[in-house]
Short mmCIF file of N, CA, C and O in Angstrom, two decimals:
data_model
loop_
_atom_site.label_atom_id
_atom_site.label_comp_id
_atom_site.label_asym_id
_atom_site.label_seq_id
_atom_site.Cartn_x
_atom_site.Cartn_y
_atom_site.Cartn_z
N UNK A 220 -25.22 -20.12 14.92
CA UNK A 220 -24.48 -18.98 14.44
C UNK A 220 -23.03 -19.11 14.88
O UNK A 220 -22.74 -19.62 15.94
N UNK A 221 -22.14 -18.60 14.05
CA UNK A 221 -20.71 -18.59 14.34
C UNK A 221 -20.25 -17.15 14.49
O UNK A 221 -20.50 -16.33 13.61
N UNK A 222 -19.60 -16.87 15.59
CA UNK A 222 -19.10 -15.52 15.84
C UNK A 222 -17.63 -15.58 16.21
O UNK A 222 -17.18 -16.53 16.86
N UNK A 223 -16.90 -14.57 15.79
CA UNK A 223 -15.48 -14.49 16.11
C UNK A 223 -15.05 -13.03 16.08
O UNK A 223 -15.78 -12.17 15.59
N UNK A 224 -13.86 -12.80 16.61
CA UNK A 224 -13.25 -11.50 16.41
C UNK A 224 -11.77 -11.70 16.11
O UNK A 224 -11.14 -12.63 16.59
N UNK A 225 -11.28 -10.85 15.24
CA UNK A 225 -9.86 -10.87 14.86
C UNK A 225 -9.24 -9.58 15.35
O UNK A 225 -9.88 -8.52 15.34
N UNK A 226 -8.00 -9.67 15.77
CA UNK A 226 -7.28 -8.49 16.24
C UNK A 226 -5.91 -8.47 15.57
O UNK A 226 -5.23 -9.49 15.51
N UNK A 227 -5.54 -7.31 15.05
CA UNK A 227 -4.22 -7.18 14.43
C UNK A 227 -3.73 -5.74 14.58
O UNK A 227 -4.52 -4.80 14.67
N UNK A 228 -2.41 -5.59 14.64
CA UNK A 228 -1.78 -4.29 14.81
C UNK A 228 -0.91 -3.99 13.60
O UNK A 228 -0.05 -4.80 13.23
N UNK A 229 -1.17 -2.85 12.99
CA UNK A 229 -0.41 -2.45 11.82
C UNK A 229 1.00 -2.04 12.18
O UNK A 229 1.28 -1.57 13.29
N UNK A 230 1.90 -2.25 11.24
CA UNK A 230 3.27 -1.78 11.40
C UNK A 230 3.28 -0.25 11.39
O UNK A 230 2.36 0.38 10.85
N UNK A 231 4.30 0.37 11.96
CA UNK A 231 4.38 1.84 11.95
C UNK A 231 4.24 2.39 10.53
O UNK A 231 4.87 1.89 9.59
N UNK A 232 3.37 3.36 10.40
CA UNK A 232 3.15 4.00 9.11
C UNK A 232 2.19 3.27 8.19
O UNK A 232 1.94 3.72 7.07
N UNK A 233 1.62 2.17 8.63
CA UNK A 233 0.73 1.36 7.77
C UNK A 233 -0.74 1.47 8.13
O UNK A 233 -1.58 0.85 7.48
N UNK A 234 -1.08 2.23 9.15
CA UNK A 234 -2.46 2.29 9.64
C UNK A 234 -3.45 2.70 8.55
O UNK A 234 -4.52 2.10 8.41
N UNK A 235 -3.11 3.70 7.75
CA UNK A 235 -4.03 4.17 6.72
C UNK A 235 -4.28 3.10 5.66
O UNK A 235 -5.42 2.90 5.22
N UNK A 236 -3.25 2.39 5.27
CA UNK A 236 -3.40 1.32 4.27
C UNK A 236 -4.22 0.17 4.84
O UNK A 236 -5.09 -0.38 4.17
N UNK A 237 -3.97 -0.20 6.11
CA UNK A 237 -4.75 -1.26 6.75
C UNK A 237 -6.22 -0.86 6.79
O UNK A 237 -7.10 -1.67 6.45
N UNK A 238 -6.52 0.36 7.17
CA UNK A 238 -7.91 0.81 7.25
C UNK A 238 -8.57 0.83 5.87
O UNK A 238 -9.74 0.48 5.73
N UNK A 239 -7.83 1.20 4.85
CA UNK A 239 -8.37 1.19 3.50
C UNK A 239 -8.74 -0.23 3.06
O UNK A 239 -9.83 -0.46 2.54
N UNK A 240 -7.83 -1.17 3.30
CA UNK A 240 -8.12 -2.57 2.97
C UNK A 240 -9.31 -3.08 3.76
O UNK A 240 -10.18 -3.78 3.22
N UNK A 241 -9.36 -2.74 5.03
CA UNK A 241 -10.44 -3.19 5.89
C UNK A 241 -11.78 -2.62 5.46
O UNK A 241 -12.80 -3.31 5.44
N UNK A 242 -11.79 -1.36 5.06
CA UNK A 242 -13.03 -0.75 4.58
C UNK A 242 -13.52 -1.42 3.30
O UNK A 242 -14.72 -1.63 3.12
N UNK A 243 -12.60 -1.77 2.41
CA UNK A 243 -12.98 -2.47 1.18
C UNK A 243 -13.58 -3.83 1.50
O UNK A 243 -14.62 -4.21 0.96
N UNK A 244 -12.91 -4.59 2.38
CA UNK A 244 -13.41 -5.91 2.75
C UNK A 244 -14.77 -5.81 3.42
O UNK A 244 -15.67 -6.61 3.14
N UNK A 245 -14.95 -4.83 4.29
CA UNK A 245 -16.22 -4.65 4.99
C UNK A 245 -17.37 -4.52 4.00
O UNK A 245 -18.41 -5.16 4.16
N UNK A 246 -17.18 -3.72 2.98
CA UNK A 246 -18.23 -3.56 1.97
C UNK A 246 -18.58 -4.86 1.28
O UNK A 246 -19.76 -5.17 1.08
N UNK A 247 -17.57 -5.65 0.91
CA UNK A 247 -17.80 -6.94 0.25
C UNK A 247 -18.55 -7.90 1.18
O UNK A 247 -19.52 -8.54 0.78
N UNK A 248 -18.07 -8.03 2.41
CA UNK A 248 -18.62 -9.03 3.33
C UNK A 248 -20.05 -8.69 3.71
O UNK A 248 -20.92 -9.58 3.77
N UNK A 249 -20.34 -7.44 3.96
CA UNK A 249 -21.69 -7.06 4.40
C UNK A 249 -22.75 -7.31 3.33
O UNK A 249 -23.94 -7.42 3.64
N UNK A 250 -22.36 -7.42 2.08
CA UNK A 250 -23.31 -7.69 1.00
C UNK A 250 -23.67 -9.17 0.90
O UNK A 250 -24.61 -9.53 0.18
N UNK A 251 -22.96 -10.02 1.60
CA UNK A 251 -23.22 -11.46 1.53
C UNK A 251 -24.39 -11.82 2.44
O UNK A 251 -24.41 -11.45 3.62
N UNK A 252 -25.39 -12.54 1.92
CA UNK A 252 -26.58 -12.84 2.73
C UNK A 252 -26.30 -13.69 3.97
O UNK A 252 -27.04 -13.61 4.95
N UNK A 253 -25.24 -14.48 3.95
CA UNK A 253 -24.95 -15.35 5.10
C UNK A 253 -24.15 -14.64 6.18
O UNK A 253 -23.93 -15.19 7.25
N UNK A 254 -23.73 -13.40 5.91
CA UNK A 254 -23.03 -12.61 6.93
C UNK A 254 -24.08 -11.88 7.76
O UNK A 254 -24.91 -11.14 7.23
N UNK A 255 -24.04 -12.08 9.05
CA UNK A 255 -24.99 -11.42 9.94
C UNK A 255 -24.43 -10.13 10.50
O UNK A 255 -25.16 -9.15 10.67
N UNK A 256 -23.13 -10.11 10.82
CA UNK A 256 -22.47 -8.92 11.37
C UNK A 256 -21.02 -8.91 10.89
O UNK A 256 -20.35 -9.95 10.91
N UNK A 257 -20.55 -7.76 10.47
CA UNK A 257 -19.14 -7.56 10.18
C UNK A 257 -18.84 -6.11 10.56
O UNK A 257 -19.22 -5.18 9.86
N UNK A 258 -18.21 -5.93 11.71
CA UNK A 258 -17.95 -4.59 12.23
C UNK A 258 -16.47 -4.45 12.56
O UNK A 258 -15.91 -5.30 13.24
N UNK A 259 -15.88 -3.38 12.07
CA UNK A 259 -14.47 -3.12 12.32
C UNK A 259 -14.32 -1.94 13.27
O UNK A 259 -15.06 -0.95 13.17
N UNK A 260 -13.37 -2.06 14.18
CA UNK A 260 -13.12 -1.03 15.18
C UNK A 260 -11.63 -0.81 15.32
O UNK A 260 -10.83 -1.67 14.97
N UNK A 261 -11.28 0.34 15.87
CA UNK A 261 -9.90 0.60 16.29
C UNK A 261 -9.89 0.60 17.81
O UNK A 261 -10.84 1.06 18.45
N UNK A 262 -8.83 0.07 18.37
CA UNK A 262 -8.69 0.07 19.83
C UNK A 262 -8.53 1.51 20.30
O UNK A 262 -7.74 2.26 19.76
N UNK A 263 -9.30 1.91 21.30
CA UNK A 263 -9.21 3.27 21.85
C UNK A 263 -7.79 3.55 22.31
O UNK A 263 -7.19 2.74 23.01
N UNK A 264 -7.27 4.68 21.89
CA UNK A 264 -5.93 5.09 22.29
C UNK A 264 -4.81 4.40 21.53
O UNK A 264 -3.64 4.67 21.79
N UNK A 265 -5.15 3.54 20.58
CA UNK A 265 -4.12 2.82 19.81
C UNK A 265 -4.64 2.67 18.39
O UNK A 265 -5.20 1.63 18.04
N UNK A 266 -4.45 3.68 17.58
CA UNK A 266 -5.04 3.69 16.24
C UNK A 266 -4.42 2.67 15.30
O UNK A 266 -4.94 2.44 14.21
N UNK A 267 -3.33 2.01 15.70
CA UNK A 267 -2.72 0.99 14.85
C UNK A 267 -3.35 -0.38 15.04
O UNK A 267 -3.11 -1.29 14.25
N UNK A 268 -4.15 -0.56 16.09
CA UNK A 268 -4.75 -1.86 16.38
C UNK A 268 -6.21 -1.89 15.93
O UNK A 268 -7.00 -1.03 16.33
N UNK A 269 -6.53 -2.87 15.11
CA UNK A 269 -7.89 -3.05 14.60
C UNK A 269 -8.49 -4.32 15.18
O UNK A 269 -7.79 -5.31 15.38
N UNK A 270 -9.79 -4.27 15.41
CA UNK A 270 -10.54 -5.43 15.88
C UNK A 270 -11.76 -5.57 14.97
O UNK A 270 -12.47 -4.59 14.72
N UNK A 271 -11.96 -6.77 14.47
CA UNK A 271 -13.08 -7.04 13.58
C UNK A 271 -13.97 -8.09 14.24
O UNK A 271 -13.50 -9.17 14.59
N UNK A 272 -15.24 -7.75 14.43
CA UNK A 272 -16.22 -8.69 14.98
C UNK A 272 -17.04 -9.22 13.81
O UNK A 272 -17.56 -8.44 13.00
N UNK A 273 -17.16 -10.55 13.71
CA UNK A 273 -17.87 -11.17 12.59
C UNK A 273 -18.86 -12.20 13.11
O UNK A 273 -18.57 -12.90 14.08
N UNK A 274 -19.98 -12.30 12.44
CA UNK A 274 -20.96 -13.33 12.78
C UNK A 274 -21.59 -13.84 11.49
O UNK A 274 -22.00 -13.05 10.62
N UNK A 275 -21.65 -15.18 11.38
CA UNK A 275 -22.16 -15.82 10.17
C UNK A 275 -23.27 -16.80 10.54
O UNK A 275 -23.34 -17.29 11.65
N UNK A 276 -24.08 -17.12 9.55
CA UNK A 276 -25.26 -17.96 9.78
C UNK A 276 -24.89 -19.38 10.20
O UNK A 276 -25.56 -19.97 11.04
N UNK A 277 -23.82 -19.93 9.63
CA UNK A 277 -23.46 -21.32 9.93
C UNK A 277 -22.03 -21.60 9.46
O UNK A 277 -21.36 -20.71 8.94
N UNK A 278 -21.59 -22.85 9.63
CA UNK A 278 -20.24 -23.23 9.23
C UNK A 278 -20.00 -23.05 7.74
O UNK A 278 -18.91 -22.66 7.32
N UNK A 279 -21.00 -23.36 6.93
CA UNK A 279 -20.86 -23.18 5.48
C UNK A 279 -20.60 -21.72 5.13
O UNK A 279 -19.81 -21.42 4.23
N UNK A 280 -21.27 -20.83 5.82
CA UNK A 280 -21.09 -19.40 5.58
C UNK A 280 -19.67 -18.96 5.95
O UNK A 280 -19.05 -18.17 5.25
N UNK A 281 -19.15 -19.49 7.06
CA UNK A 281 -17.78 -19.17 7.47
C UNK A 281 -16.80 -19.66 6.42
O UNK A 281 -15.89 -18.93 6.00
N UNK A 282 -16.97 -20.90 5.98
CA UNK A 282 -16.07 -21.46 4.98
C UNK A 282 -16.13 -20.68 3.67
O UNK A 282 -15.10 -20.44 3.03
N UNK A 283 -17.32 -20.27 3.27
CA UNK A 283 -17.47 -19.47 2.06
C UNK A 283 -16.76 -18.13 2.20
O UNK A 283 -16.11 -17.65 1.27
N UNK A 284 -16.86 -17.53 3.37
CA UNK A 284 -16.20 -16.24 3.62
C UNK A 284 -14.68 -16.39 3.58
O UNK A 284 -13.99 -15.62 2.92
N UNK A 285 -14.17 -17.40 4.26
CA UNK A 285 -12.71 -17.59 4.36
C UNK A 285 -12.09 -17.86 2.99
O UNK A 285 -10.97 -17.43 2.73
N UNK A 286 -12.80 -18.55 2.12
CA UNK A 286 -12.26 -18.91 0.82
C UNK A 286 -12.65 -17.94 -0.30
O UNK A 286 -12.20 -18.11 -1.44
N UNK A 287 -13.46 -16.95 0.00
CA UNK A 287 -13.89 -15.98 -1.02
C UNK A 287 -12.69 -15.18 -1.53
O UNK A 287 -11.79 -14.83 -0.76
N UNK A 288 -12.66 -14.88 -2.83
CA UNK A 288 -11.53 -14.14 -3.39
C UNK A 288 -11.23 -12.81 -2.68
O UNK A 288 -10.06 -12.47 -2.49
N UNK A 289 -12.27 -12.08 -2.28
CA UNK A 289 -12.03 -10.80 -1.60
C UNK A 289 -11.37 -11.00 -0.24
O UNK A 289 -10.49 -10.23 0.15
N UNK A 290 -11.74 -12.05 0.47
CA UNK A 290 -11.13 -12.34 1.77
C UNK A 290 -9.70 -12.82 1.61
O UNK A 290 -8.81 -12.39 2.35
N UNK A 291 -9.47 -13.70 0.65
CA UNK A 291 -8.12 -14.20 0.39
C UNK A 291 -7.20 -13.04 0.01
O UNK A 291 -6.07 -12.93 0.50
N UNK A 292 -7.67 -12.15 -0.85
CA UNK A 292 -6.89 -10.98 -1.27
C UNK A 292 -6.58 -10.08 -0.06
O UNK A 292 -5.45 -9.62 0.11
N UNK A 293 -7.59 -9.83 0.78
CA UNK A 293 -7.38 -9.01 1.97
C UNK A 293 -6.30 -9.62 2.86
O UNK A 293 -5.37 -8.93 3.28
N UNK A 294 -6.42 -10.91 3.16
CA UNK A 294 -5.46 -11.55 4.05
C UNK A 294 -4.05 -11.54 3.46
O UNK A 294 -3.08 -11.33 4.18
N UNK A 295 -3.94 -11.74 2.16
CA UNK A 295 -2.63 -11.70 1.50
C UNK A 295 -2.02 -10.30 1.58
O UNK A 295 -0.84 -10.14 1.94
N UNK A 296 -2.82 -9.28 1.29
CA UNK A 296 -2.33 -7.90 1.33
C UNK A 296 -2.00 -7.46 2.76
O UNK A 296 -1.08 -6.70 2.98
N UNK A 297 -2.76 -7.97 3.72
CA UNK A 297 -2.58 -7.57 5.11
C UNK A 297 -1.25 -8.06 5.70
O UNK A 297 -0.65 -7.40 6.54
N UNK A 298 -0.79 -9.21 5.25
CA UNK A 298 0.40 -9.84 5.83
C UNK A 298 1.61 -8.92 5.90
O UNK A 298 2.36 -8.94 6.88
N UNK A 299 1.82 -8.11 4.90
CA UNK A 299 3.00 -7.23 4.88
C UNK A 299 2.79 -5.94 5.66
O UNK A 299 3.72 -5.13 5.77
N UNK A 300 1.59 -5.75 6.20
CA UNK A 300 1.26 -4.49 6.87
C UNK A 300 1.07 -4.61 8.38
O UNK A 300 0.87 -3.61 9.05
N UNK A 301 1.09 -5.83 8.91
CA UNK A 301 0.81 -6.04 10.33
C UNK A 301 1.98 -6.69 11.04
O UNK A 301 2.86 -7.30 10.42
N UNK A 302 1.97 -6.57 12.38
CA UNK A 302 3.06 -7.08 13.20
C UNK A 302 3.20 -8.59 13.14
O UNK A 302 4.29 -9.12 13.10
N UNK A 303 2.10 -9.30 13.18
CA UNK A 303 2.13 -10.76 13.12
C UNK A 303 1.82 -11.20 11.71
O UNK A 303 1.07 -10.54 11.00
N UNK A 304 2.34 -12.34 11.33
CA UNK A 304 2.03 -12.85 10.01
C UNK A 304 0.64 -13.46 9.95
O UNK A 304 0.14 -13.75 8.88
N UNK A 305 0.01 -13.65 11.09
CA UNK A 305 -1.34 -14.21 11.14
C UNK A 305 -2.13 -13.48 12.22
O UNK A 305 -1.79 -13.58 13.40
N UNK A 306 -3.16 -12.71 11.83
CA UNK A 306 -3.95 -12.03 12.87
C UNK A 306 -4.56 -13.03 13.85
O UNK A 306 -4.86 -14.17 13.49
N UNK A 307 -4.71 -12.61 15.09
CA UNK A 307 -5.30 -13.45 16.12
C UNK A 307 -6.80 -13.54 15.85
O UNK A 307 -7.50 -12.53 15.78
N UNK A 308 -7.29 -14.77 15.67
CA UNK A 308 -8.71 -15.00 15.44
C UNK A 308 -9.27 -15.77 16.63
O UNK A 308 -8.74 -16.82 17.00
N UNK A 309 -10.28 -15.22 17.26
CA UNK A 309 -10.88 -15.80 18.46
C UNK A 309 -12.32 -16.17 18.20
O UNK A 309 -13.13 -15.31 17.87
N UNK A 310 -12.65 -17.47 18.32
CA UNK A 310 -14.02 -17.92 18.15
C UNK A 310 -14.78 -17.73 19.46
O UNK A 310 -14.25 -17.97 20.52
N UNK A 311 -16.02 -17.32 19.35
CA UNK A 311 -16.86 -17.03 20.51
C UNK A 311 -17.98 -18.04 20.63
O UNK A 311 -18.52 -18.50 19.62
N UNK A 312 -18.36 -18.35 21.85
CA UNK A 312 -19.47 -19.26 22.13
C UNK A 312 -20.52 -18.49 22.91
O UNK A 312 -20.20 -17.80 23.88
N UNK A 313 -21.80 -18.61 22.52
CA UNK A 313 -22.85 -17.90 23.25
C UNK A 313 -22.92 -18.37 24.72
O UNK A 313 -22.68 -19.53 25.01
N UNK A 314 -23.28 -17.46 25.58
CA UNK A 314 -23.45 -17.79 27.00
C UNK A 314 -24.80 -18.40 27.24
O UNK A 314 -25.74 -18.16 26.56
#
């Protein structure tokens, strides 16, 4: 299994748009059979910062997710709404 989390902070005044995009993506990703977990959160006390935890069945599933039209569209739309041009993506290894 492949697990990761992404963290990104919306620009001032963009939090609602970021959450709308994230909610749309969440619906698409959760319907994919190779997606095991896709959960979005806001950092406590900082409503502009979002954290997404994702888990996929294997490398092929990750590649399919990253190249899927809905994911590409989300990442493209997100770029103008967040502080960094590339959200921080952290891969996780089981203990």
